[in-house]
mmCIF file of the N, C-alpha and C atoms, coordinates in Angstrom:
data_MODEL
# 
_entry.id   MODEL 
# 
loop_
_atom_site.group_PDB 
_atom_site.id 
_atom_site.type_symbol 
_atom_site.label_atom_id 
_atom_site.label_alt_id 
_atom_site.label_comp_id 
_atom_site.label_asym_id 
_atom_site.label_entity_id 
_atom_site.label_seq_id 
_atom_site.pdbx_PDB_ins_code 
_atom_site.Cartn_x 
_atom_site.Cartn_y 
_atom_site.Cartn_z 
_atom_site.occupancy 
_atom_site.B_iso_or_equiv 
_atom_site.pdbx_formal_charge 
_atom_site.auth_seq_id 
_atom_site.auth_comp_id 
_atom_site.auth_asym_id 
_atom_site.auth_atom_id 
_atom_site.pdbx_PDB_model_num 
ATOM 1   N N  . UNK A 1 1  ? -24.391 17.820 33.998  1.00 0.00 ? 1  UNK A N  1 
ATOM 2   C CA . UNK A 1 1  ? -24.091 16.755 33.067  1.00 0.00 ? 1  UNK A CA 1 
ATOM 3   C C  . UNK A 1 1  ? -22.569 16.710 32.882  1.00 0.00 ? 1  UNK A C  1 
ATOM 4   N N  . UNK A 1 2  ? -22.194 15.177 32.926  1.00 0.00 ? 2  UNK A N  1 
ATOM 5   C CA . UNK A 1 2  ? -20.257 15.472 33.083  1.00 0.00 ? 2  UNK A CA 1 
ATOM 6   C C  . UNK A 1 2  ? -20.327 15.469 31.334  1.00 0.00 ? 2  UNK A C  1 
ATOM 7   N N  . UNK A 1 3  ? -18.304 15.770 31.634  1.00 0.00 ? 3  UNK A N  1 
ATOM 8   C CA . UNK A 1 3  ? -18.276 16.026 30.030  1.00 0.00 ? 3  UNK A CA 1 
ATOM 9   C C  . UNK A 1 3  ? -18.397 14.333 29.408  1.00 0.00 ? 3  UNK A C  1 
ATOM 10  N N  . UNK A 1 4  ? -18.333 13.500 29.974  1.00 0.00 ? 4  UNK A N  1 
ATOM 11  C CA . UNK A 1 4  ? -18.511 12.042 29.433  1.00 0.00 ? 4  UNK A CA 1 
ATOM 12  C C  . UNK A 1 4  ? -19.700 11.786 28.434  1.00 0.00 ? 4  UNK A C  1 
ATOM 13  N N  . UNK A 1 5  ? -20.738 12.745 29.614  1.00 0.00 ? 5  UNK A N  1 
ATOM 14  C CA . UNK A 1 5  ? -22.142 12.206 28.978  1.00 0.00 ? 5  UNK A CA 1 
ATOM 15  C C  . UNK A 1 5  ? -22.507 13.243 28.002  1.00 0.00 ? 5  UNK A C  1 
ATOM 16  N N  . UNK A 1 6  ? -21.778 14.440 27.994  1.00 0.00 ? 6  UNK A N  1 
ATOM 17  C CA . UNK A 1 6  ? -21.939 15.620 26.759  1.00 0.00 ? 6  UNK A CA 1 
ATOM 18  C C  . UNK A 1 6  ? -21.470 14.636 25.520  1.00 0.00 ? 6  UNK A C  1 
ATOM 19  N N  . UNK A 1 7  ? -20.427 14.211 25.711  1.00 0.00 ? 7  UNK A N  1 
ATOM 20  C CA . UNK A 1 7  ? -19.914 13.553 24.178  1.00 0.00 ? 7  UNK A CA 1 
ATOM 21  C C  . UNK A 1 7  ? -20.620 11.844 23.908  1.00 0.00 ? 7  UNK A C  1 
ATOM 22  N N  . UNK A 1 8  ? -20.896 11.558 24.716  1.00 0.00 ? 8  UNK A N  1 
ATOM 23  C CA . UNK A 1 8  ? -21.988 10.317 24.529  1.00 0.00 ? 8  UNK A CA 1 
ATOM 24  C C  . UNK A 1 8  ? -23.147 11.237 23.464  1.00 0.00 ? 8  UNK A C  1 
ATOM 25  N N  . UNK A 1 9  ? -24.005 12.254 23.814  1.00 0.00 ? 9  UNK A N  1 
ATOM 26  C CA . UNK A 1 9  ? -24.983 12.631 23.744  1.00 0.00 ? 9  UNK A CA 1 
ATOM 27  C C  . UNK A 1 9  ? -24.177 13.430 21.955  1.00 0.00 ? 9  UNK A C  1 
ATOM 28  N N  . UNK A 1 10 ? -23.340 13.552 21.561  1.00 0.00 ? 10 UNK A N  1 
ATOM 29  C CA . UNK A 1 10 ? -23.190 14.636 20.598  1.00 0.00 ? 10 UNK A CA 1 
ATOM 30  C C  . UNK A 1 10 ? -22.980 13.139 19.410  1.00 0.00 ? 10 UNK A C  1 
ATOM 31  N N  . UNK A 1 11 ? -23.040 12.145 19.712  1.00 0.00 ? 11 UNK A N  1 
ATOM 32  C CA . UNK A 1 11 ? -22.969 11.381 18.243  1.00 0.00 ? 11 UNK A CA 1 
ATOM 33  C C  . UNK A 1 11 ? -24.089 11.111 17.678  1.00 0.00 ? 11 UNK A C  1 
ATOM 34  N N  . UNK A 1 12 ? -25.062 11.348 19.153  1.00 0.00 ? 12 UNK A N  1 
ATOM 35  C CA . UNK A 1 12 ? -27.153 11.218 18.507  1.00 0.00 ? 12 UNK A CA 1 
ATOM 36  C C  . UNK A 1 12 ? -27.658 12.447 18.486  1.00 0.00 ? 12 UNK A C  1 
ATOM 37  N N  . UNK A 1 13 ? -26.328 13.543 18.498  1.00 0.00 ? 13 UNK A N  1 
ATOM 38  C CA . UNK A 1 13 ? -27.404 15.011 17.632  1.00 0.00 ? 13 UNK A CA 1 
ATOM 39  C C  . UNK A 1 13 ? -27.215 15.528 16.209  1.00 0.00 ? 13 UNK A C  1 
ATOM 40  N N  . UNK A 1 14 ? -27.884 16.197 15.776  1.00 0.00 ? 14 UNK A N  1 
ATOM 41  C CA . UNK A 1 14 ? -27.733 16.406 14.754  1.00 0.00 ? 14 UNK A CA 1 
ATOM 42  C C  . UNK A 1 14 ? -26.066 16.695 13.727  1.00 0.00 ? 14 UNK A C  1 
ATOM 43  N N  . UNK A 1 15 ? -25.836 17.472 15.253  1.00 0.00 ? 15 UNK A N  1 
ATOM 44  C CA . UNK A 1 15 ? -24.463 18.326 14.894  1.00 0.00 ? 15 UNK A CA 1 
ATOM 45  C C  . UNK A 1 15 ? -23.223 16.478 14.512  1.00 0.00 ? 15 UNK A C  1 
ATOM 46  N N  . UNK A 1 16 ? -23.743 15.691 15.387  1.00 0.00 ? 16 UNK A N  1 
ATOM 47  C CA . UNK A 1 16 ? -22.826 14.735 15.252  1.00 0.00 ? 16 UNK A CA 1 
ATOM 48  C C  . UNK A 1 16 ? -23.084 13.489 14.063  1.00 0.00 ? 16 UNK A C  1 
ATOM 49  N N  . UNK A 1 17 ? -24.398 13.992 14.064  1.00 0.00 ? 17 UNK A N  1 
ATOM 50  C CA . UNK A 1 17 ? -24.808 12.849 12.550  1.00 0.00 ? 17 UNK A CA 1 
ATOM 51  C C  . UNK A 1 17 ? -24.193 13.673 11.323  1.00 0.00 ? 17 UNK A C  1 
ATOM 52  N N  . UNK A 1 18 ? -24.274 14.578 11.226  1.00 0.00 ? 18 UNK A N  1 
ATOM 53  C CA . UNK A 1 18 ? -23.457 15.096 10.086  1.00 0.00 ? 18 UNK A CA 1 
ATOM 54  C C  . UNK A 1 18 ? -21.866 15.142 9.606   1.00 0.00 ? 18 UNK A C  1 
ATOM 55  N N  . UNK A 1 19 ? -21.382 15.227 11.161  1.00 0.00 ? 19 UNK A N  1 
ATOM 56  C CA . UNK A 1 19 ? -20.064 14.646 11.275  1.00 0.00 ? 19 UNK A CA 1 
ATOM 57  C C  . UNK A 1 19 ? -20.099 13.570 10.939  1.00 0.00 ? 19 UNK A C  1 
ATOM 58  N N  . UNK A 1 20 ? -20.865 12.563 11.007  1.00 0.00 ? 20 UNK A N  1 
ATOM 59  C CA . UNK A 1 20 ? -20.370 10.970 10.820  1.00 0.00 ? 20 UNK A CA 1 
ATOM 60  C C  . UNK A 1 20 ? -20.605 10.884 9.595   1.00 0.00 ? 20 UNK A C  1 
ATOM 61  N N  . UNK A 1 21 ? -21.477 11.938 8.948   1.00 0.00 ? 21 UNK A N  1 
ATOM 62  C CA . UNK A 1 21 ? -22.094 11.696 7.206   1.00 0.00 ? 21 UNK A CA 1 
ATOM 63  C C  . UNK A 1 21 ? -20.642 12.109 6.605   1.00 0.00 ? 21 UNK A C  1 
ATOM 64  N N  . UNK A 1 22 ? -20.204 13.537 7.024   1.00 0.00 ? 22 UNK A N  1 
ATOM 65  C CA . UNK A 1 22 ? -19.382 14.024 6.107   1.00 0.00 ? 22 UNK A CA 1 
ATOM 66  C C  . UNK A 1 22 ? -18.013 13.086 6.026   1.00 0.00 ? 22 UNK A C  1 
ATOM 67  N N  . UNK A 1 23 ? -17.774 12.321 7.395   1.00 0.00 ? 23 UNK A N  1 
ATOM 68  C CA . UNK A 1 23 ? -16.458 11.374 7.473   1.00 0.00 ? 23 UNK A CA 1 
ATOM 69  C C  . UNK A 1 23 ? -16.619 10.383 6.919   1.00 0.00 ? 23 UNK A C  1 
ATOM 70  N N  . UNK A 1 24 ? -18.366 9.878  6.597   1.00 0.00 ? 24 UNK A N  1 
ATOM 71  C CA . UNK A 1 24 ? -18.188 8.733  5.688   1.00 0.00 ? 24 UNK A CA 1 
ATOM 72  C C  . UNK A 1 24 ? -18.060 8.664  4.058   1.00 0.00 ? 24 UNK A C  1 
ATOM 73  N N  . UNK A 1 25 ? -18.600 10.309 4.153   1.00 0.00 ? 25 UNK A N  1 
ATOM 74  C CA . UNK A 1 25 ? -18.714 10.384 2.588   1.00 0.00 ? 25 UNK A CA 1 
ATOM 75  C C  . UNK A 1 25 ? -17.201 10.511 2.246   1.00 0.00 ? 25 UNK A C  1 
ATOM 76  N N  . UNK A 1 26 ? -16.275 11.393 3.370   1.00 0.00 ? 26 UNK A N  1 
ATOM 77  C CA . UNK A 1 26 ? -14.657 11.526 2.792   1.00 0.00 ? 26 UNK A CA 1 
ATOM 78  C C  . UNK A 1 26 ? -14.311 10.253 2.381   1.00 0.00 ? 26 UNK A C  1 
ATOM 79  N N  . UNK A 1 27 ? -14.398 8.905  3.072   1.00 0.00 ? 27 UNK A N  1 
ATOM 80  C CA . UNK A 1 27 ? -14.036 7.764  2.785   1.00 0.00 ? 27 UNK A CA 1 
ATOM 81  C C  . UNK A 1 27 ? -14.113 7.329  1.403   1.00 0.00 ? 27 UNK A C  1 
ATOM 82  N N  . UNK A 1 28 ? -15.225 8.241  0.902   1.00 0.00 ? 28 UNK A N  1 
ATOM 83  C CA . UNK A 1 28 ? -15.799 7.418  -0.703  1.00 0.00 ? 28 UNK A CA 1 
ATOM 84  C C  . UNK A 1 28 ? -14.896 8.030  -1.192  1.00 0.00 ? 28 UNK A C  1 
ATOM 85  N N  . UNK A 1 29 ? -14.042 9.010  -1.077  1.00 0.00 ? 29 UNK A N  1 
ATOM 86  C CA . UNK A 1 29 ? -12.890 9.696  -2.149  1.00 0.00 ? 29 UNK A CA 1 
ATOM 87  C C  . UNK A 1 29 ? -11.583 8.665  -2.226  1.00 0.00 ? 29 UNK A C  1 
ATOM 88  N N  . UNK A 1 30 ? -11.225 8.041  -0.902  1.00 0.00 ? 30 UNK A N  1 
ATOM 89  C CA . UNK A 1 30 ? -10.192 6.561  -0.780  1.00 0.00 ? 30 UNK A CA 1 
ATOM 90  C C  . UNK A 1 30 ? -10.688 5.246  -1.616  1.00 0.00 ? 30 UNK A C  1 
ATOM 91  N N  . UNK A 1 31 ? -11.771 4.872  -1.455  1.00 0.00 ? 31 UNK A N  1 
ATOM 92  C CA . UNK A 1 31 ? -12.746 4.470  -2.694  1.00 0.00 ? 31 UNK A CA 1 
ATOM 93  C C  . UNK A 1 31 ? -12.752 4.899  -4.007  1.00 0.00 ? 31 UNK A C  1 
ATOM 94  N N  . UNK A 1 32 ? -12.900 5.711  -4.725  1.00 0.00 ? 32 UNK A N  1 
ATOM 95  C CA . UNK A 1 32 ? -12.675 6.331  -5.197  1.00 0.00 ? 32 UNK A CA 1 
ATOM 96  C C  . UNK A 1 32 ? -11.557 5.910  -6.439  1.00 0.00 ? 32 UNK A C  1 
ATOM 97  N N  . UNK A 1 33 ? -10.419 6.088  -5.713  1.00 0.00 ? 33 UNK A N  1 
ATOM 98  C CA . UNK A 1 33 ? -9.008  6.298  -6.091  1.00 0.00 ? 33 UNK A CA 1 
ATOM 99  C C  . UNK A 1 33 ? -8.730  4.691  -6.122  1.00 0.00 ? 33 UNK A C  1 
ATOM 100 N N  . UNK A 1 34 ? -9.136  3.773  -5.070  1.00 0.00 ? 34 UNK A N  1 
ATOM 101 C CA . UNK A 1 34 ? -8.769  2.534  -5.074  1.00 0.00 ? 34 UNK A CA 1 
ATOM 102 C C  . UNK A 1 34 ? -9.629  1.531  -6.408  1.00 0.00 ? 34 UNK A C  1 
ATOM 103 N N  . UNK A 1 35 ? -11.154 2.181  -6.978  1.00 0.00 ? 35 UNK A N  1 
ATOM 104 C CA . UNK A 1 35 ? -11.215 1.727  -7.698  1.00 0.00 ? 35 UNK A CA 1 
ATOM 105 C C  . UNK A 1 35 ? -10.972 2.267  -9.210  1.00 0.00 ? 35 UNK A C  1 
ATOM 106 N N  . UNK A 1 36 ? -10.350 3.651  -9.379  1.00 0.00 ? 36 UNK A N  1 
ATOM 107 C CA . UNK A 1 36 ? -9.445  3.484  -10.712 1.00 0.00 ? 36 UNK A CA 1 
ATOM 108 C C  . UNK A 1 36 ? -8.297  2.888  -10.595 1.00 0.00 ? 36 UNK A C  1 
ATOM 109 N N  . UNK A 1 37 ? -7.465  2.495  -9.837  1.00 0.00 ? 37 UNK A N  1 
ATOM 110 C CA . UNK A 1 37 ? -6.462  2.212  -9.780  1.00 0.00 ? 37 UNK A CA 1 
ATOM 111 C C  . UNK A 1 37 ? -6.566  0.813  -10.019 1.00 0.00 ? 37 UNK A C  1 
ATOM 112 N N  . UNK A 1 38 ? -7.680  0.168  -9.156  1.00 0.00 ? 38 UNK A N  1 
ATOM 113 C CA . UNK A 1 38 ? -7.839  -1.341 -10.163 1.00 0.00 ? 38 UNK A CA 1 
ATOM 114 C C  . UNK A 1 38 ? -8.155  -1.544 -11.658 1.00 0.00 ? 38 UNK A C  1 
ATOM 115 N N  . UNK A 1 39 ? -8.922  -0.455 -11.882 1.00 0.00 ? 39 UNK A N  1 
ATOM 116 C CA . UNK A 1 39 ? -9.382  -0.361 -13.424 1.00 0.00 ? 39 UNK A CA 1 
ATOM 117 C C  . UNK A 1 39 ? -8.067  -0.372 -13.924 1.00 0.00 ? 39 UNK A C  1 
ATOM 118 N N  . UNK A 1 40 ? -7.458  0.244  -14.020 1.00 0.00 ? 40 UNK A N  1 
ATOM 119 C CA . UNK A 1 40 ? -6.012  0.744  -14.641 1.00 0.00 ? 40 UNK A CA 1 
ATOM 120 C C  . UNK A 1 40 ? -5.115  -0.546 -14.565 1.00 0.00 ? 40 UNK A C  1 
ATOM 121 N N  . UNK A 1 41 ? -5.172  -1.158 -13.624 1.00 0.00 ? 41 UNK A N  1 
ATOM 122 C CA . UNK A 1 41 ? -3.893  -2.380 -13.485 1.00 0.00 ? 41 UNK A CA 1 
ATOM 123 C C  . UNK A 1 41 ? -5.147  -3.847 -14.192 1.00 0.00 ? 41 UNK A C  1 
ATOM 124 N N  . UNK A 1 42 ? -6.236  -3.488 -14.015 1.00 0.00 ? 42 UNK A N  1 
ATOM 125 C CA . UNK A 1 42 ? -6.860  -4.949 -14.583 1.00 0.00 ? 42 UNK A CA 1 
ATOM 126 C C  . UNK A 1 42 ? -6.956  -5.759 -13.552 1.00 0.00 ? 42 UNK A C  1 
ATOM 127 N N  . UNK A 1 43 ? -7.314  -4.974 -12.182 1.00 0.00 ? 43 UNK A N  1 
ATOM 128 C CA . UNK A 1 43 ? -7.009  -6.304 -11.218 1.00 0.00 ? 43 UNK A CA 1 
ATOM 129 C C  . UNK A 1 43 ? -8.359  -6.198 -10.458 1.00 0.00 ? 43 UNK A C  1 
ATOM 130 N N  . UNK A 1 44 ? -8.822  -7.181 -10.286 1.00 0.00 ? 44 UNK A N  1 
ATOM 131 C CA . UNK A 1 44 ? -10.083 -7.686 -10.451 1.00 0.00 ? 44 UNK A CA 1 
ATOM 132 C C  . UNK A 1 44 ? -10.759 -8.205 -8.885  1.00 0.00 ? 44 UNK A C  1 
ATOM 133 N N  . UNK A 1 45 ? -9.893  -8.564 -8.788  1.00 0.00 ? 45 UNK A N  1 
ATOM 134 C CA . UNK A 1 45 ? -9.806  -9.106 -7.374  1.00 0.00 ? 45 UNK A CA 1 
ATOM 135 C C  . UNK A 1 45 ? -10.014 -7.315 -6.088  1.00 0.00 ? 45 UNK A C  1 
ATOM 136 N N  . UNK A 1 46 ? -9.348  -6.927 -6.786  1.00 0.00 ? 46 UNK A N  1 
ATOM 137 C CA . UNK A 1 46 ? -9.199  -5.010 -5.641  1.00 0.00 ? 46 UNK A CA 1 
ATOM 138 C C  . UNK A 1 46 ? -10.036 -4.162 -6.177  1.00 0.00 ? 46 UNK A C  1 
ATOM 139 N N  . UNK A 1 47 ? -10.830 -4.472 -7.679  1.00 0.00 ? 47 UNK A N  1 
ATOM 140 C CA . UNK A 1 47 ? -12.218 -4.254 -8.245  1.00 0.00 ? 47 UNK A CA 1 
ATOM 141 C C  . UNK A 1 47 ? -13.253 -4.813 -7.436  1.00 0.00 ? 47 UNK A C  1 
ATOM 142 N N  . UNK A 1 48 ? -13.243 -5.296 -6.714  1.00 0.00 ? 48 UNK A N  1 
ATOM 143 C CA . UNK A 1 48 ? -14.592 -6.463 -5.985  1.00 0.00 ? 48 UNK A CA 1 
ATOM 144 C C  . UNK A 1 48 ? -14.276 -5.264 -4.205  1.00 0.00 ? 48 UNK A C  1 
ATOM 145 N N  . UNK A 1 49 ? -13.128 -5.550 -4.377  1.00 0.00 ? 49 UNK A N  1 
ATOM 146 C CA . UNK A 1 49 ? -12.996 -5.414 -2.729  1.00 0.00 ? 49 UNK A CA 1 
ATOM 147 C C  . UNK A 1 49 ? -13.426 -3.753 -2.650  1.00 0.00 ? 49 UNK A C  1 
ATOM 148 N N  . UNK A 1 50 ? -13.278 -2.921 -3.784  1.00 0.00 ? 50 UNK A N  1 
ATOM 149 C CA . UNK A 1 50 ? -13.613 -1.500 -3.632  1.00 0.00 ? 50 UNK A CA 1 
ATOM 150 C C  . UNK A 1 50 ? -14.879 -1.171 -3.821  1.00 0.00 ? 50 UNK A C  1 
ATOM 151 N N  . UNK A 1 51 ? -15.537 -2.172 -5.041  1.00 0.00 ? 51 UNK A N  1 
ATOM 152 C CA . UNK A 1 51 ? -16.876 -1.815 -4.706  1.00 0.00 ? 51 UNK A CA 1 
ATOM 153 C C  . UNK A 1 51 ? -17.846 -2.512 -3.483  1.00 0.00 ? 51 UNK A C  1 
ATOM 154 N N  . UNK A 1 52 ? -17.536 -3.462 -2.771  1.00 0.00 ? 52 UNK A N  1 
ATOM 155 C CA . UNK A 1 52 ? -17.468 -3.898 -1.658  1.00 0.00 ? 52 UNK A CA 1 
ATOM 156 C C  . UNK A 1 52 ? -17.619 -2.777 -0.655  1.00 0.00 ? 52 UNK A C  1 
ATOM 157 N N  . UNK A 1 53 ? -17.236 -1.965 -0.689  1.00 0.00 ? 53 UNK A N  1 
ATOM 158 C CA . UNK A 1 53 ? -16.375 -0.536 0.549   1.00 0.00 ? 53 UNK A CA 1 
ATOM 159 C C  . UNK A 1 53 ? -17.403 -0.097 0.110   1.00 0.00 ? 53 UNK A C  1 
ATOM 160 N N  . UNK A 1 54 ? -17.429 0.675  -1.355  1.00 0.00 ? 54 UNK A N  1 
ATOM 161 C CA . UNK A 1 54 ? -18.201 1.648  -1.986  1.00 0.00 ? 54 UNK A CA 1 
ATOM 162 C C  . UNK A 1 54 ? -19.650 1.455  -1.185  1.00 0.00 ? 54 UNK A C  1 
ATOM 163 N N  . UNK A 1 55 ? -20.107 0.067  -1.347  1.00 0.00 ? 55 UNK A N  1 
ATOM 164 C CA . UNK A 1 55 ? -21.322 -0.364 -0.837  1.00 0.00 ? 55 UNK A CA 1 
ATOM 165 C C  . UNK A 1 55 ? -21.498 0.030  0.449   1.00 0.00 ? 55 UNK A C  1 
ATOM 166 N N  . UNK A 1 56 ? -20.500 -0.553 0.852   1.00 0.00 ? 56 UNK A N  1 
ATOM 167 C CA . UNK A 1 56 ? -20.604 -0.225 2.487   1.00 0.00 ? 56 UNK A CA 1 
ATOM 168 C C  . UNK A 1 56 ? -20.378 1.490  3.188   1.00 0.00 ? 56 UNK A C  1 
ATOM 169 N N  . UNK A 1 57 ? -20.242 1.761  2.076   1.00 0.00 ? 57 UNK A N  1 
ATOM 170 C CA . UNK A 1 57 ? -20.130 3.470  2.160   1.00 0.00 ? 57 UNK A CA 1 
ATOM 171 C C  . UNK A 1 57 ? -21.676 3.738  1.909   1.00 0.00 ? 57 UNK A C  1 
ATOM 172 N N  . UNK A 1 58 ? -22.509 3.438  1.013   1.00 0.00 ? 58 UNK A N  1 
ATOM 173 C CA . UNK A 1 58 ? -23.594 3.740  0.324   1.00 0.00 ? 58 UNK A CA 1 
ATOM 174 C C  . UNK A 1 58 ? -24.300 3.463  1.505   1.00 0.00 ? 58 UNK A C  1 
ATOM 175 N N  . UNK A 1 59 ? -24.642 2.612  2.329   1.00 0.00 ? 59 UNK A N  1 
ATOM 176 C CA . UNK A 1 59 ? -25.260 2.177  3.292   1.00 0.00 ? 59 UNK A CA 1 
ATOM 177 C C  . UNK A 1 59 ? -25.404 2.669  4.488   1.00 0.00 ? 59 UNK A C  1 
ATOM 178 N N  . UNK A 1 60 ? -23.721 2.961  5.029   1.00 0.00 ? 60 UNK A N  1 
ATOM 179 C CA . UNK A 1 60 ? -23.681 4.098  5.994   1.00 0.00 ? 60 UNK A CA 1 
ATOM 180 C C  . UNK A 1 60 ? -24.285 5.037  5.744   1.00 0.00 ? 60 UNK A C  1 
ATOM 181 N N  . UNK A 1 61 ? -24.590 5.416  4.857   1.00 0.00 ? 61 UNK A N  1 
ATOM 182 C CA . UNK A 1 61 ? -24.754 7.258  4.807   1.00 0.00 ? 61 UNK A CA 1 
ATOM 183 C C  . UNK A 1 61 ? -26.146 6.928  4.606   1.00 0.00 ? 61 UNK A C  1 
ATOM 184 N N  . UNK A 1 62 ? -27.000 5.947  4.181   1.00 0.00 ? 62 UNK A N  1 
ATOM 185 C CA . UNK A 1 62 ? -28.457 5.881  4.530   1.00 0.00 ? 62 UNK A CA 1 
ATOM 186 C C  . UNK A 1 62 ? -29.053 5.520  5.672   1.00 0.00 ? 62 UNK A C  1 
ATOM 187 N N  . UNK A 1 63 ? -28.056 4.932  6.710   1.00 0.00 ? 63 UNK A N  1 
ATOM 188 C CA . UNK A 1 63 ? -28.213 5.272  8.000   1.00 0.00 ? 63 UNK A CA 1 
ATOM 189 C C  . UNK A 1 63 ? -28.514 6.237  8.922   1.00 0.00 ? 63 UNK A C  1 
ATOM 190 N N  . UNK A 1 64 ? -27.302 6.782  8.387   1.00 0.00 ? 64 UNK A N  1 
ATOM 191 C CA . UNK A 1 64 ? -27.305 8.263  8.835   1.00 0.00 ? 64 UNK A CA 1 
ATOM 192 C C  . UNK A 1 64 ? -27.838 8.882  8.395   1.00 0.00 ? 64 UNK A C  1 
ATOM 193 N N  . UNK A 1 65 ? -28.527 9.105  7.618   1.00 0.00 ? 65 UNK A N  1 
ATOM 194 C CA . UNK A 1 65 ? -29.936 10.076 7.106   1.00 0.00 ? 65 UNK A CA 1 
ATOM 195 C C  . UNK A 1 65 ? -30.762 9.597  7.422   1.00 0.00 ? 65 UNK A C  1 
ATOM 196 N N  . UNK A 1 66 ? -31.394 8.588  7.900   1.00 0.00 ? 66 UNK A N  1 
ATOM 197 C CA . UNK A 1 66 ? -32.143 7.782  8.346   1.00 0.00 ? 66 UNK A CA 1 
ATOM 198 C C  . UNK A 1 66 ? -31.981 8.493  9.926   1.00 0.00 ? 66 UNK A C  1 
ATOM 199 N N  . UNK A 1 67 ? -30.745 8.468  10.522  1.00 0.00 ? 67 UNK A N  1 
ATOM 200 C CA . UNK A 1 67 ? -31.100 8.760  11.672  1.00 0.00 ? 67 UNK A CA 1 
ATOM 201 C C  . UNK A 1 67 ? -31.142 10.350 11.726  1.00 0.00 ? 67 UNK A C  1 
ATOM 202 N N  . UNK A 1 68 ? -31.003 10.606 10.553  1.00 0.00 ? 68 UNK A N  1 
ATOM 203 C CA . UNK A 1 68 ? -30.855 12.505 10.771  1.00 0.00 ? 68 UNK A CA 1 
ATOM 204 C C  . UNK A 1 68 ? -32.591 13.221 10.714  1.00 0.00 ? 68 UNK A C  1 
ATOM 205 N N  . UNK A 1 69 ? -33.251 11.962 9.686   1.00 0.00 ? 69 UNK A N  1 
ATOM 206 C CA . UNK A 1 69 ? -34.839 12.096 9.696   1.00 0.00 ? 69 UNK A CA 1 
ATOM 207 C C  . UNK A 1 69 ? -35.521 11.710 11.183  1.00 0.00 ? 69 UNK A C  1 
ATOM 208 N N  . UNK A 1 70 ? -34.881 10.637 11.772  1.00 0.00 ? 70 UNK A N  1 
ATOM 209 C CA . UNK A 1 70 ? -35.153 10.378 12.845  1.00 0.00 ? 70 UNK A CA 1 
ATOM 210 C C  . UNK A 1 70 ? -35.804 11.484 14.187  1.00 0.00 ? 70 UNK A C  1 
ATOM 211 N N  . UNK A 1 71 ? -34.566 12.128 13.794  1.00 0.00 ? 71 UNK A N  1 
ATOM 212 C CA . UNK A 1 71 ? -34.093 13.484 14.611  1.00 0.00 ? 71 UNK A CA 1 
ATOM 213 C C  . UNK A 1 71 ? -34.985 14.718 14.425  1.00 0.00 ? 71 UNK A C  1 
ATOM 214 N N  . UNK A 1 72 ? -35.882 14.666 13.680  1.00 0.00 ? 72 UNK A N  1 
ATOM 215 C CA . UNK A 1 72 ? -36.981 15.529 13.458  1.00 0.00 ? 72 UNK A CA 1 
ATOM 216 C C  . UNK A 1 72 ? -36.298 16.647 12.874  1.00 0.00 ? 72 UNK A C  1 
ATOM 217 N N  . UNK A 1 73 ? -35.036 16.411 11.730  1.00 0.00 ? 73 UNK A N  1 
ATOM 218 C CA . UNK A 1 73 ? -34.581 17.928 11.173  1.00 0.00 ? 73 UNK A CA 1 
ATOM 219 C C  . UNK A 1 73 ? -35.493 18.390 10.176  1.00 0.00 ? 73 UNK A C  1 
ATOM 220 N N  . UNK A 1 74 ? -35.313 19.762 10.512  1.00 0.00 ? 74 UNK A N  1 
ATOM 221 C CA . UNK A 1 74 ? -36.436 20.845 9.911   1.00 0.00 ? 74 UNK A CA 1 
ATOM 222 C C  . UNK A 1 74 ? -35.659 21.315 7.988   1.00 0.00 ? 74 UNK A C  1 
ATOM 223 N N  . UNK A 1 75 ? -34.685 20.943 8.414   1.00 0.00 ? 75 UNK A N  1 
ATOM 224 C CA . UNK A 1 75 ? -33.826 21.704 7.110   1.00 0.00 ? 75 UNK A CA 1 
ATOM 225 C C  . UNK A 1 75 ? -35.507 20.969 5.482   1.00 0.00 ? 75 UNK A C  1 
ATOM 226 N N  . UNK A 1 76 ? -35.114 22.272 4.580   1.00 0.00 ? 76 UNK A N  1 
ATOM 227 C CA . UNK A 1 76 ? -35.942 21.448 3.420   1.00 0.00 ? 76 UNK A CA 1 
ATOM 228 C C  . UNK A 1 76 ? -35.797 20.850 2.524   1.00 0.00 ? 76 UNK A C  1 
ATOM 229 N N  . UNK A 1 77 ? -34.380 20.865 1.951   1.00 0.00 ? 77 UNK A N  1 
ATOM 230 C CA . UNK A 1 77 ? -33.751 19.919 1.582   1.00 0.00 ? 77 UNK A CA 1 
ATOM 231 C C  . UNK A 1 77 ? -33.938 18.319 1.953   1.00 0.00 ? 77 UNK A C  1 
ATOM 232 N N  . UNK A 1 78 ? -34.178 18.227 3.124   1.00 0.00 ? 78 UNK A N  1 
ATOM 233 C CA . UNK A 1 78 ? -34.475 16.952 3.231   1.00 0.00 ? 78 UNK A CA 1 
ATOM 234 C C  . UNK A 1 78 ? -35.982 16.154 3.548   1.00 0.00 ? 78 UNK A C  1 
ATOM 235 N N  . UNK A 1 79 ? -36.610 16.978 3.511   1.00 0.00 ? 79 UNK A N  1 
ATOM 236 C CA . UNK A 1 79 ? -38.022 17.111 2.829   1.00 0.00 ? 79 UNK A CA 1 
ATOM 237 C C  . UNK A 1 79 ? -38.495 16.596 4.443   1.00 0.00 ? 79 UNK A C  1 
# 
């Protein structure tokens, strides 16, 4: 197997769905910060656009657990 198709193959294993969970969840901390910072200035308009993200953060990561159940993980935490 070349190394092409090793790293094709590591974003649909487990080891790589968790990578994509933990990089999406870091994102929610930029989120985060972008929506106190609208709170704080009153700006309303970069209030919409962060929870916008936020959402789209929320969604990713039910993907990806979605595909991590997919994956037949045994862990029990995730029931």
């Amino acid at each position: 197997m070349s190394a092409l198709n090793k790293a094709k193959g590591f974003k649909k294993s487990k080891s790589g769905t968790y990578l994509s969970m933990a990089g999406t969840a870091f994102g929610a901390i930029g989120v985060a910060k972008q929506i106190k910072r609208a709170r704080a200035e009153n700006d309303t308009l970069r209030l919409i656009d962060a929870t916008v993200s936020a959402v789209a953060i929320v969604t990713g990561l039910a993907i990806l657990y979605r595909e991590l159940k997919r994956l037949g993980d045994d862990d029990v935490l995730l029931g």
